[in-house]
PDB file of C-alpha atoms in Angstrom:
ATOM      1  CA  ALA A   1      74.152 119.600 155.074  1.00 50.00           C
ATOM      2  CA  GLN A   2      71.187 118.697 152.652  1.00 50.00           C
ATOM      3  CA  LYS A   3      68.060 120.290 154.109  1.00 88.00           C
ATOM      4  CA  ILE A   4      65.417 118.517 151.884  1.00 95.00           C
ATOM      5  CA  THR A   5      65.218 114.621 151.159  1.00 95.00           C
ATOM      6  CA  GLN A   6      63.087 113.020 148.547  1.00 96.00           C
ATOM      7  CA  THR A   7      63.624 109.360 148.963  1.00 94.00           C
ATOM      8  CA  GLN A   8      61.790 108.246 145.914  1.00 93.00           C
ATOM      9  CA  PRO A   9      63.885 108.673 142.539  1.00 92.00           C
ATOM     10  CA  GLY A  10      61.090 107.385 140.283  1.00 94.00           C
ATOM     11  CA  MET A  11      57.244 106.252 140.407  1.00 94.00           C
ATOM     12  CA  PHE A  12      54.959 104.811 138.639  1.00 96.00           C
ATOM     13  CA  VAL A  13      51.089 105.392 138.632  1.00 97.00           C
ATOM     14  CA  GLN A  14      48.018 104.529 136.773  1.00 97.00           C
ATOM     15  CA  GLU A  15      46.168 107.391 134.992  1.00 97.00           C
ATOM     16  CA  LYS A  16      43.146 108.296 137.074  1.00 97.00           C
ATOM     17  CA  GLU A  17      44.680 107.356 140.307  1.00 97.00           C
ATOM     18  CA  ALA A  18      46.142 109.447 143.202  1.00 97.00           C
ATOM     19  CA  VAL A  19      49.959 109.636 143.996  1.00 97.00           C
ATOM     20  CA  THR A  20      51.872 110.843 146.945  1.00 97.00           C
ATOM     21  CA  LEU A  21      55.508 112.174 146.565  1.00 98.00           C
ATOM     22  CA  ASP A  22      57.417 112.167 149.723  1.00 97.00           C
ATOM     23  CA  CYS A  23      59.502 115.391 151.250  1.00 98.00           C
ATOM     24  CA  THR A  24      61.054 115.731 154.379  1.00 97.00           C
ATOM     25  CA  TYR A  25      62.962 118.646 155.651  1.00 96.00           C
ATOM     26  CA  ASP A  26      65.388 119.798 158.309  1.00 93.00           C
ATOM     27  CA  THR A  27      65.428 123.289 159.677  1.00 89.00           C
ATOM     28  CA  SER A  28      65.782 125.172 162.968  1.00 87.00           C
ATOM     29  CA  ASP A  29      64.313 127.865 161.983  1.00 86.00           C
ATOM     30  CA  PRO A  30      60.409 128.930 163.242  1.00 87.00           C
ATOM     31  CA  SER A  31      59.699 130.477 159.699  1.00 87.00           C
ATOM     32  CA  TYR A  32      60.165 128.764 156.617  1.00 90.00           C
ATOM     33  CA  GLY A  33      58.236 128.040 153.494  1.00 93.00           C
ATOM     34  CA  LEU A  34      57.987 124.610 151.559  1.00 95.00           C
ATOM     35  CA  PHE A  35      57.306 124.583 148.018  1.00 96.00           C
ATOM     36  CA  TRP A  36      56.493 121.920 145.192  1.00 97.00           C
ATOM     37  CA  TYR A  37      57.526 122.458 141.559  1.00 97.00           C
ATOM     38  CA  LYS A  38      56.921 120.470 138.854  1.00 97.00           C
ATOM     39  CA  GLN A  39      59.686 120.031 135.620  1.00 96.00           C
ATOM     40  CA  PRO A  40      58.419 118.575 132.585  1.00 95.00           C
ATOM     41  CA  SER A  41      61.007 117.488 129.831  1.00 92.00           C
ATOM     42  CA  SER A  42      61.036 120.812 128.458  1.00 90.00           C
ATOM     43  CA  GLY A  43      62.838 121.831 131.381  1.00 90.00           C
ATOM     44  CA  GLU A  44      60.789 124.609 132.879  1.00 90.00           C
ATOM     45  CA  MET A  45      60.128 124.941 136.401  1.00 93.00           C
ATOM     46  CA  ILE A  46      56.307 125.244 137.278  1.00 94.00           C
ATOM     47  CA  PHE A  47      55.052 126.378 140.715  1.00 94.00           C
ATOM     48  CA  LEU A  48      52.518 124.153 142.072  1.00 96.00           C
ATOM     49  CA  ILE A  49      51.732 124.854 145.785  1.00 96.00           C
ATOM     50  CA  TYR A  50      53.137 126.577 148.656  1.00 95.00           C
ATOM     51  CA  GLN A  51      52.946 125.680 152.664  1.00 95.00           C
ATOM     52  CA  GLY A  52      54.005 128.292 155.179  1.00 93.00           C
ATOM     53  CA  SER A  53      55.267 126.742 158.783  1.00 92.00           C
ATOM     54  CA  TYR A  54      52.387 129.050 160.325  1.00 92.00           C
ATOM     55  CA  ASP A  55      49.722 127.808 158.140  1.00 92.00           C
ATOM     56  CA  GLN A  56      47.192 126.102 159.861  1.00 89.00           C
ATOM     57  CA  GLN A  57      45.595 124.098 157.184  1.00 94.00           C
ATOM     58  CA  ASN A  58      46.976 122.059 154.114  1.00 95.00           C
ATOM     59  CA  ALA A  59      47.538 123.980 151.011  1.00 95.00           C
ATOM     60  CA  THR A  60      45.703 122.515 148.289  1.00 95.00           C
ATOM     61  CA  GLU A  61      45.840 123.847 144.544  1.00 95.00           C
ATOM     62  CA  GLY A  62      43.148 122.009 142.067  1.00 96.00           C
ATOM     63  CA  ARG A  63      44.331 118.390 141.910  1.00 97.00           C
ATOM     64  CA  TYR A  64      47.507 119.290 144.157  1.00 97.00           C
ATOM     65  CA  SER A  65      47.311 119.147 147.950  1.00 97.00           C
ATOM     66  CA  LEU A  66      50.239 119.290 150.587  1.00 97.00           C
ATOM     67  CA  ASN A  67      50.017 116.922 153.366  1.00 96.00           C
ATOM     68  CA  PHE A  68      52.182 119.093 155.979  1.00 96.00           C
ATOM     69  CA  GLN A  69      53.146 117.205 159.201  1.00 96.00           C
ATOM     70  CA  LYS A  70      55.058 119.919 161.088  1.00 94.00           C
ATOM     71  CA  ALA A  71      56.254 117.759 164.047  1.00 94.00           C
ATOM     72  CA  ARG A  72      57.633 114.831 161.414  1.00 95.00           C
ATOM     73  CA  LYS A  73      59.044 117.924 159.083  1.00 95.00           C
ATOM     74  CA  SER A  74      57.376 116.569 156.167  1.00 97.00           C
ATOM     75  CA  ALA A  75      55.543 117.873 153.414  1.00 97.00           C
ATOM     76  CA  ASN A  76      54.091 115.003 151.030  1.00 98.00           C
ATOM     77  CA  LEU A  77      52.666 116.259 147.828  1.00 98.00           C
ATOM     78  CA  VAL A  78      49.238 114.546 146.866  1.00 98.00           C
ATOM     79  CA  ILE A  79      48.562 114.512 143.291  1.00 97.00           C
ATOM     80  CA  SER A  80      44.742 113.433 142.743  1.00 96.00           C
ATOM     81  CA  ALA A  81      43.139 111.706 139.694  1.00 96.00           C
ATOM     82  CA  SER A  82      46.738 111.652 137.857  1.00 97.00           C
ATOM     83  CA  GLN A  83      46.801 112.528 134.109  1.00 97.00           C
ATOM     84  CA  LEU A  84      49.038 111.585 131.333  1.00 97.00           C
ATOM     85  CA  GLY A  85      50.336 115.126 131.356  1.00 96.00           C
ATOM     86  CA  ASP A  86      51.495 114.990 135.171  1.00 98.00           C
ATOM     87  CA  SER A  87      54.408 112.751 133.913  1.00 97.00           C
ATOM     88  CA  ALA A  88      57.517 115.034 135.003  1.00 97.00           C
ATOM     89  CA  MET A  89      60.082 115.445 137.403  1.00 97.00           C
ATOM     90  CA  TYR A  90      58.449 116.995 140.703  1.00 98.00           C
ATOM     91  CA  PHE A  91      61.011 118.982 143.083  1.00 97.00           C
ATOM     92  CA  CYS A  92      60.290 119.823 146.918  1.00 97.00           C
ATOM     93  CA  ALA A  93      61.790 122.974 148.057  1.00 96.00           C
ATOM     94  CA  MET A  94      62.229 124.827 151.169  1.00 94.00           C
ATOM     95  CA  ARG A  95      62.899 128.678 151.933  1.00 90.00           C
ATOM     96  CA  ASP A  96      64.549 129.586 155.279  1.00 74.00           C
ATOM     97  CA  LEU A  97      63.973 132.917 156.967  1.00 68.00           C
ATOM     98  CA  GLY A  98      65.806 135.525 156.252  1.00 69.00           C
ATOM     99  CA  ASP A  99      67.972 134.239 153.526  1.00 64.00           C
ATOM    100  CA  ASP A 100      66.615 136.608 150.328  1.00 77.00           C
ATOM    101  CA  TYR A 101      63.988 133.847 149.992  1.00 81.00           C
ATOM    102  CA  LYS A 102      66.789 131.575 148.601  1.00 86.00           C
ATOM    103  CA  LEU A 103      65.526 127.831 147.761  1.00 91.00           C
ATOM    104  CA  SER A 104      66.959 124.625 148.534  1.00 91.00           C
ATOM    105  CA  PHE A 105      65.964 121.720 146.291  1.00 94.00           C
ATOM    106  CA  GLY A 106      65.573 118.069 147.293  1.00 95.00           C
ATOM    107  CA  ALA A 107      67.070 115.727 144.496  1.00 95.00           C
ATOM    108  CA  GLY A 108      63.357 115.342 142.980  1.00 96.00           C
ATOM    109  CA  THR A 109      60.882 112.329 141.974  1.00 97.00           C
ATOM    110  CA  THR A 110      60.251 111.250 138.346  1.00 97.00           C
ATOM    111  CA  VAL A 111      56.775 110.442 137.908  1.00 98.00           C
ATOM    112  CA  THR A 112      55.548 108.370 135.237  1.00 97.00           C
ATOM    113  CA  VAL A 113      51.779 108.099 134.441  1.00 97.00           C
ATOM    114  CA  ARG A 114      50.449 104.828 132.710  1.00 96.00           C
ATOM    115  CA  ALA A 115      47.593 104.908 130.551  1.00 94.00           C
TER     116      ALA A 115
ATOM    117  CA  ASP B   1      51.807 136.279 129.097  1.00 66.00           C
ATOM    118  CA  ALA B   2      55.401 135.425 129.797  1.00 65.00           C
ATOM    119  CA  MET B   3      56.727 136.683 133.315  1.00 92.00           C
ATOM    120  CA  VAL B   4      60.219 135.527 133.245  1.00 95.00           C
ATOM    121  CA  ILE B   5      62.034 135.402 129.692  1.00 96.00           C
ATOM    122  CA  GLN B   6      65.351 133.551 129.172  1.00 96.00           C
ATOM    123  CA  ASN B   7      67.334 133.901 125.885  1.00 89.00           C
ATOM    124  CA  PRO B   8      68.151 131.978 124.097  1.00 92.00           C
ATOM    125  CA  ARG B   9      66.239 128.765 125.173  1.00 94.00           C
ATOM    126  CA  TYR B  10      69.270 126.857 123.507  1.00 96.00           C
ATOM    127  CA  GLN B  11      72.757 127.878 123.299  1.00 97.00           C
ATOM    128  CA  VAL B  12      75.686 126.057 121.900  1.00 97.00           C
ATOM    129  CA  THR B  13      79.307 127.178 122.780  1.00 96.00           C
ATOM    130  CA  GLN B  14      82.915 126.458 122.049  1.00 96.00           C
ATOM    131  CA  PHE B  15      85.101 125.183 124.849  1.00 97.00           C
ATOM    132  CA  GLY B  16      86.588 128.477 126.251  1.00 96.00           C
ATOM    133  CA  LYS B  17      84.545 130.961 124.342  1.00 97.00           C
ATOM    134  CA  PRO B  18      82.958 133.267 126.628  1.00 96.00           C
ATOM    135  CA  VAL B  19      79.039 133.121 126.376  1.00 97.00           C
ATOM    136  CA  THR B  20      76.202 135.206 128.037  1.00 97.00           C
ATOM    137  CA  LEU B  21      72.771 134.259 128.811  1.00 97.00           C
ATOM    138  CA  SER B  22      70.232 136.695 129.521  1.00 97.00           C
ATOM    139  CA  CYS B  23      66.893 137.114 131.892  1.00 97.00           C
ATOM    140  CA  SER B  24      64.394 139.699 131.829  1.00 97.00           C
ATOM    141  CA  GLN B  25      61.414 139.861 133.985  1.00 97.00           C
ATOM    142  CA  THR B  26      57.851 141.904 133.684  1.00 95.00           C
ATOM    143  CA  LEU B  27      57.192 141.325 137.392  1.00 93.00           C
ATOM    144  CA  ASN B  28      59.492 143.984 138.841  1.00 93.00           C
ATOM    145  CA  HIS B  29      60.541 141.641 141.377  1.00 94.00           C
ATOM    146  CA  ASN B  30      63.496 142.862 143.441  1.00 94.00           C
ATOM    147  CA  VAL B  31      65.558 139.469 143.709  1.00 94.00           C
ATOM    148  CA  MET B  32      66.840 137.662 141.009  1.00 96.00           C
ATOM    149  CA  TYR B  33      68.477 134.182 140.708  1.00 96.00           C
ATOM    150  CA  TRP B  34      70.547 132.294 138.506  1.00 97.00           C
ATOM    151  CA  TYR B  35      70.446 128.423 139.162  1.00 96.00           C
ATOM    152  CA  GLN B  36      72.502 125.701 137.264  1.00 97.00           C
ATOM    153  CA  GLN B  37      70.625 122.238 136.834  1.00 96.00           C
ATOM    154  CA  LYS B  38      72.956 119.378 135.581  1.00 95.00           C
ATOM    155  CA  SER B  39      71.115 116.329 134.137  1.00 91.00           C
ATOM    156  CA  SER B  40      68.860 114.478 136.628  1.00 87.00           C
ATOM    157  CA  GLN B  41      70.005 116.801 139.253  1.00 92.00           C
ATOM    158  CA  ALA B  42      68.422 119.276 141.589  1.00 93.00           C
ATOM    159  CA  PRO B  43      68.869 123.066 140.656  1.00 94.00           C
ATOM    160  CA  LYS B  44      72.093 124.587 142.503  1.00 94.00           C
ATOM    161  CA  LEU B  45      71.907 128.611 143.155  1.00 93.00           C
ATOM    162  CA  LEU B  46      74.700 130.180 141.598  1.00 96.00           C
ATOM    163  CA  PHE B  47      74.078 133.667 142.724  1.00 93.00           C
ATOM    164  CA  HIS B  48      71.286 136.285 143.341  1.00 94.00           C
ATOM    165  CA  TYR B  49      70.605 140.002 143.494  1.00 95.00           C
ATOM    166  CA  TYR B  50      68.636 141.652 146.043  1.00 93.00           C
ATOM    167  CA  ASP B  51      68.118 144.780 144.624  1.00 93.00           C
ATOM    168  CA  LYS B  52      71.480 145.915 143.202  1.00 93.00           C
ATOM    169  CA  ASP B  53      73.217 143.900 145.771  1.00 94.00           C
ATOM    170  CA  PHE B  54      75.030 140.859 144.444  1.00 94.00           C
ATOM    171  CA  ASN B  55      75.099 137.543 146.425  1.00 92.00           C
ATOM    172  CA  ASN B  56      77.586 135.055 145.478  1.00 92.00           C
ATOM    173  CA  GLU B  57      77.329 131.166 146.812  1.00 91.00           C
ATOM    174  CA  ALA B  58      80.463 130.291 148.390  1.00 90.00           C
ATOM    175  CA  ASP B  59      81.041 127.188 145.845  1.00 92.00           C
ATOM    176  CA  THR B  60      80.262 129.274 142.676  1.00 95.00           C
ATOM    177  CA  PRO B  61      83.344 128.860 140.413  1.00 95.00           C
ATOM    178  CA  ASP B  62      84.727 132.305 139.413  1.00 95.00           C
ATOM    179  CA  ASN B  63      84.208 131.500 135.821  1.00 95.00           C
ATOM    180  CA  PHE B  64      80.902 132.392 136.505  1.00 97.00           C
ATOM    181  CA  GLN B  65      79.887 136.257 136.570  1.00 96.00           C
ATOM    182  CA  SER B  66      76.681 138.101 136.671  1.00 97.00           C
ATOM    183  CA  ARG B  67      75.237 141.527 136.007  1.00 96.00           C
ATOM    184  CA  ARG B  68      72.140 143.258 136.894  1.00 97.00           C
ATOM    185  CA  PRO B  69      71.743 146.696 134.930  1.00 96.00           C
ATOM    186  CA  ASN B  70      68.583 147.027 136.177  1.00 95.00           C
ATOM    187  CA  THR B  71      65.560 145.787 137.625  1.00 95.00           C
ATOM    188  CA  SER B  72      64.173 143.953 134.724  1.00 96.00           C
ATOM    189  CA  PHE B  73      67.473 142.333 133.657  1.00 97.00           C
ATOM    190  CA  CYS B  74      69.944 139.928 134.691  1.00 97.00           C
ATOM    191  CA  PHE B  75      72.725 138.475 133.035  1.00 97.00           C
ATOM    192  CA  LEU B  76      75.134 135.219 133.615  1.00 97.00           C
ATOM    193  CA  ASP B  77      78.389 135.365 131.941  1.00 97.00           C
ATOM    194  CA  ILE B  78      80.674 132.345 131.709  1.00 97.00           C
ATOM    195  CA  ARG B  79      83.918 133.403 130.881  1.00 97.00           C
ATOM    196  CA  SER B  80      85.852 130.388 129.991  1.00 96.00           C
ATOM    197  CA  PRO B  81      82.993 127.480 129.509  1.00 97.00           C
ATOM    198  CA  GLY B  82      84.282 123.990 129.941  1.00 96.00           C
ATOM    199  CA  LEU B  83      82.658 120.605 129.301  1.00 96.00           C
ATOM    200  CA  GLY B  84      81.352 120.541 132.856  1.00 96.00           C
ATOM    201  CA  ASP B  85      79.471 123.731 132.647  1.00 97.00           C
ATOM    202  CA  ALA B  86      76.804 122.148 129.804  1.00 97.00           C
ATOM    203  CA  ALA B  87      73.686 122.439 131.750  1.00 97.00           C
ATOM    204  CA  MET B  88      70.382 123.903 132.123  1.00 97.00           C
ATOM    205  CA  TYR B  89      70.569 127.503 133.522  1.00 97.00           C
ATOM    206  CA  LEU B  90      67.619 128.770 135.308  1.00 97.00           C
ATOM    207  CA  CYS B  91      66.602 132.270 136.123  1.00 97.00           C
ATOM    208  CA  ALA B  92      64.151 133.127 138.747  1.00 96.00           C
ATOM    209  CA  THR B  93      62.618 135.874 140.570  1.00 96.00           C
ATOM    210  CA  SER B  94      60.830 136.753 143.690  1.00 92.00           C
ATOM    211  CA  ALA B  95      59.696 139.723 145.597  1.00 88.00           C
ATOM    212  CA  THR B  96      58.048 137.688 148.695  1.00 86.00           C
ATOM    213  CA  PRO B  97      58.496 134.643 150.734  1.00 83.00           C
ATOM    214  CA  TYR B  98      55.835 132.856 149.299  1.00 86.00           C
ATOM    215  CA  GLU B  99      56.598 132.778 145.646  1.00 88.00           C
ATOM    216  CA  GLN B 100      59.588 132.268 143.425  1.00 92.00           C
ATOM    217  CA  TYR B 101      59.231 132.199 139.555  1.00 94.00           C
ATOM    218  CA  PHE B 102      61.250 130.620 136.843  1.00 95.00           C
ATOM    219  CA  GLY B 103      61.715 131.156 133.362  1.00 95.00           C
ATOM    220  CA  PRO B 104      62.027 128.395 130.576  1.00 94.00           C
ATOM    221  CA  GLY B 105      65.649 128.089 131.110  1.00 95.00           C
ATOM    222  CA  THR B 106      68.346 128.142 128.778  1.00 97.00           C
ATOM    223  CA  ARG B 107      70.026 124.691 127.613  1.00 96.00           C
ATOM    224  CA  LEU B 108      73.828 125.249 127.089  1.00 97.00           C
ATOM    225  CA  THR B 109      75.884 122.809 125.293  1.00 97.00           C
ATOM    226  CA  VAL B 110      79.829 123.201 125.151  1.00 97.00           C
ATOM    227  CA  THR B 111      81.424 121.551 122.403  1.00 96.00           C
TER     228      THR B 111
END
């Protein structure tokens, strides 16, 4: 069963505006972690941000922030002040407890930033 | 400084001709993973090593094998590549639950 759901296959955003990428997950483990990765056309998976299930505050890294709503099992990524270089595929992933840190990935969302 | 290195970045092989992809890391992480990613799809885990312990995913074809001779290196062997094995192959490493670092990937073409 798919554990991670990204319902937006593609999004367009105007340069300098903010964009929110949706991610919902399903797990019965109390301890888990949520990751967001950026994959440009070159193919490399670039780590953006991490949120642990016990973290009290939403994670932030520069222009990236994670809107973590535990009760709703959602971990949306917010990119503020979009730049042309933000155009890429974005993947949400989850790590379960005791799984040798294996990640399950969502289907991804393609973001295109317009000038 | 590159932390997870994959060679080659692009590999072309012929149908049925064995091919080996390599991954090395300078992070001294104990866990190494191999993912297959087809065009416009999510990465799919093939197998991983926790130290020397090999862990195969249930749906990974027998055509895919792996070796980890030491902490730093891990190899992906495709014994008889088919056209359906053309994909990006991503290597990743981890030492804690809070991180997983990926290499740049090897894009495999099968002719």
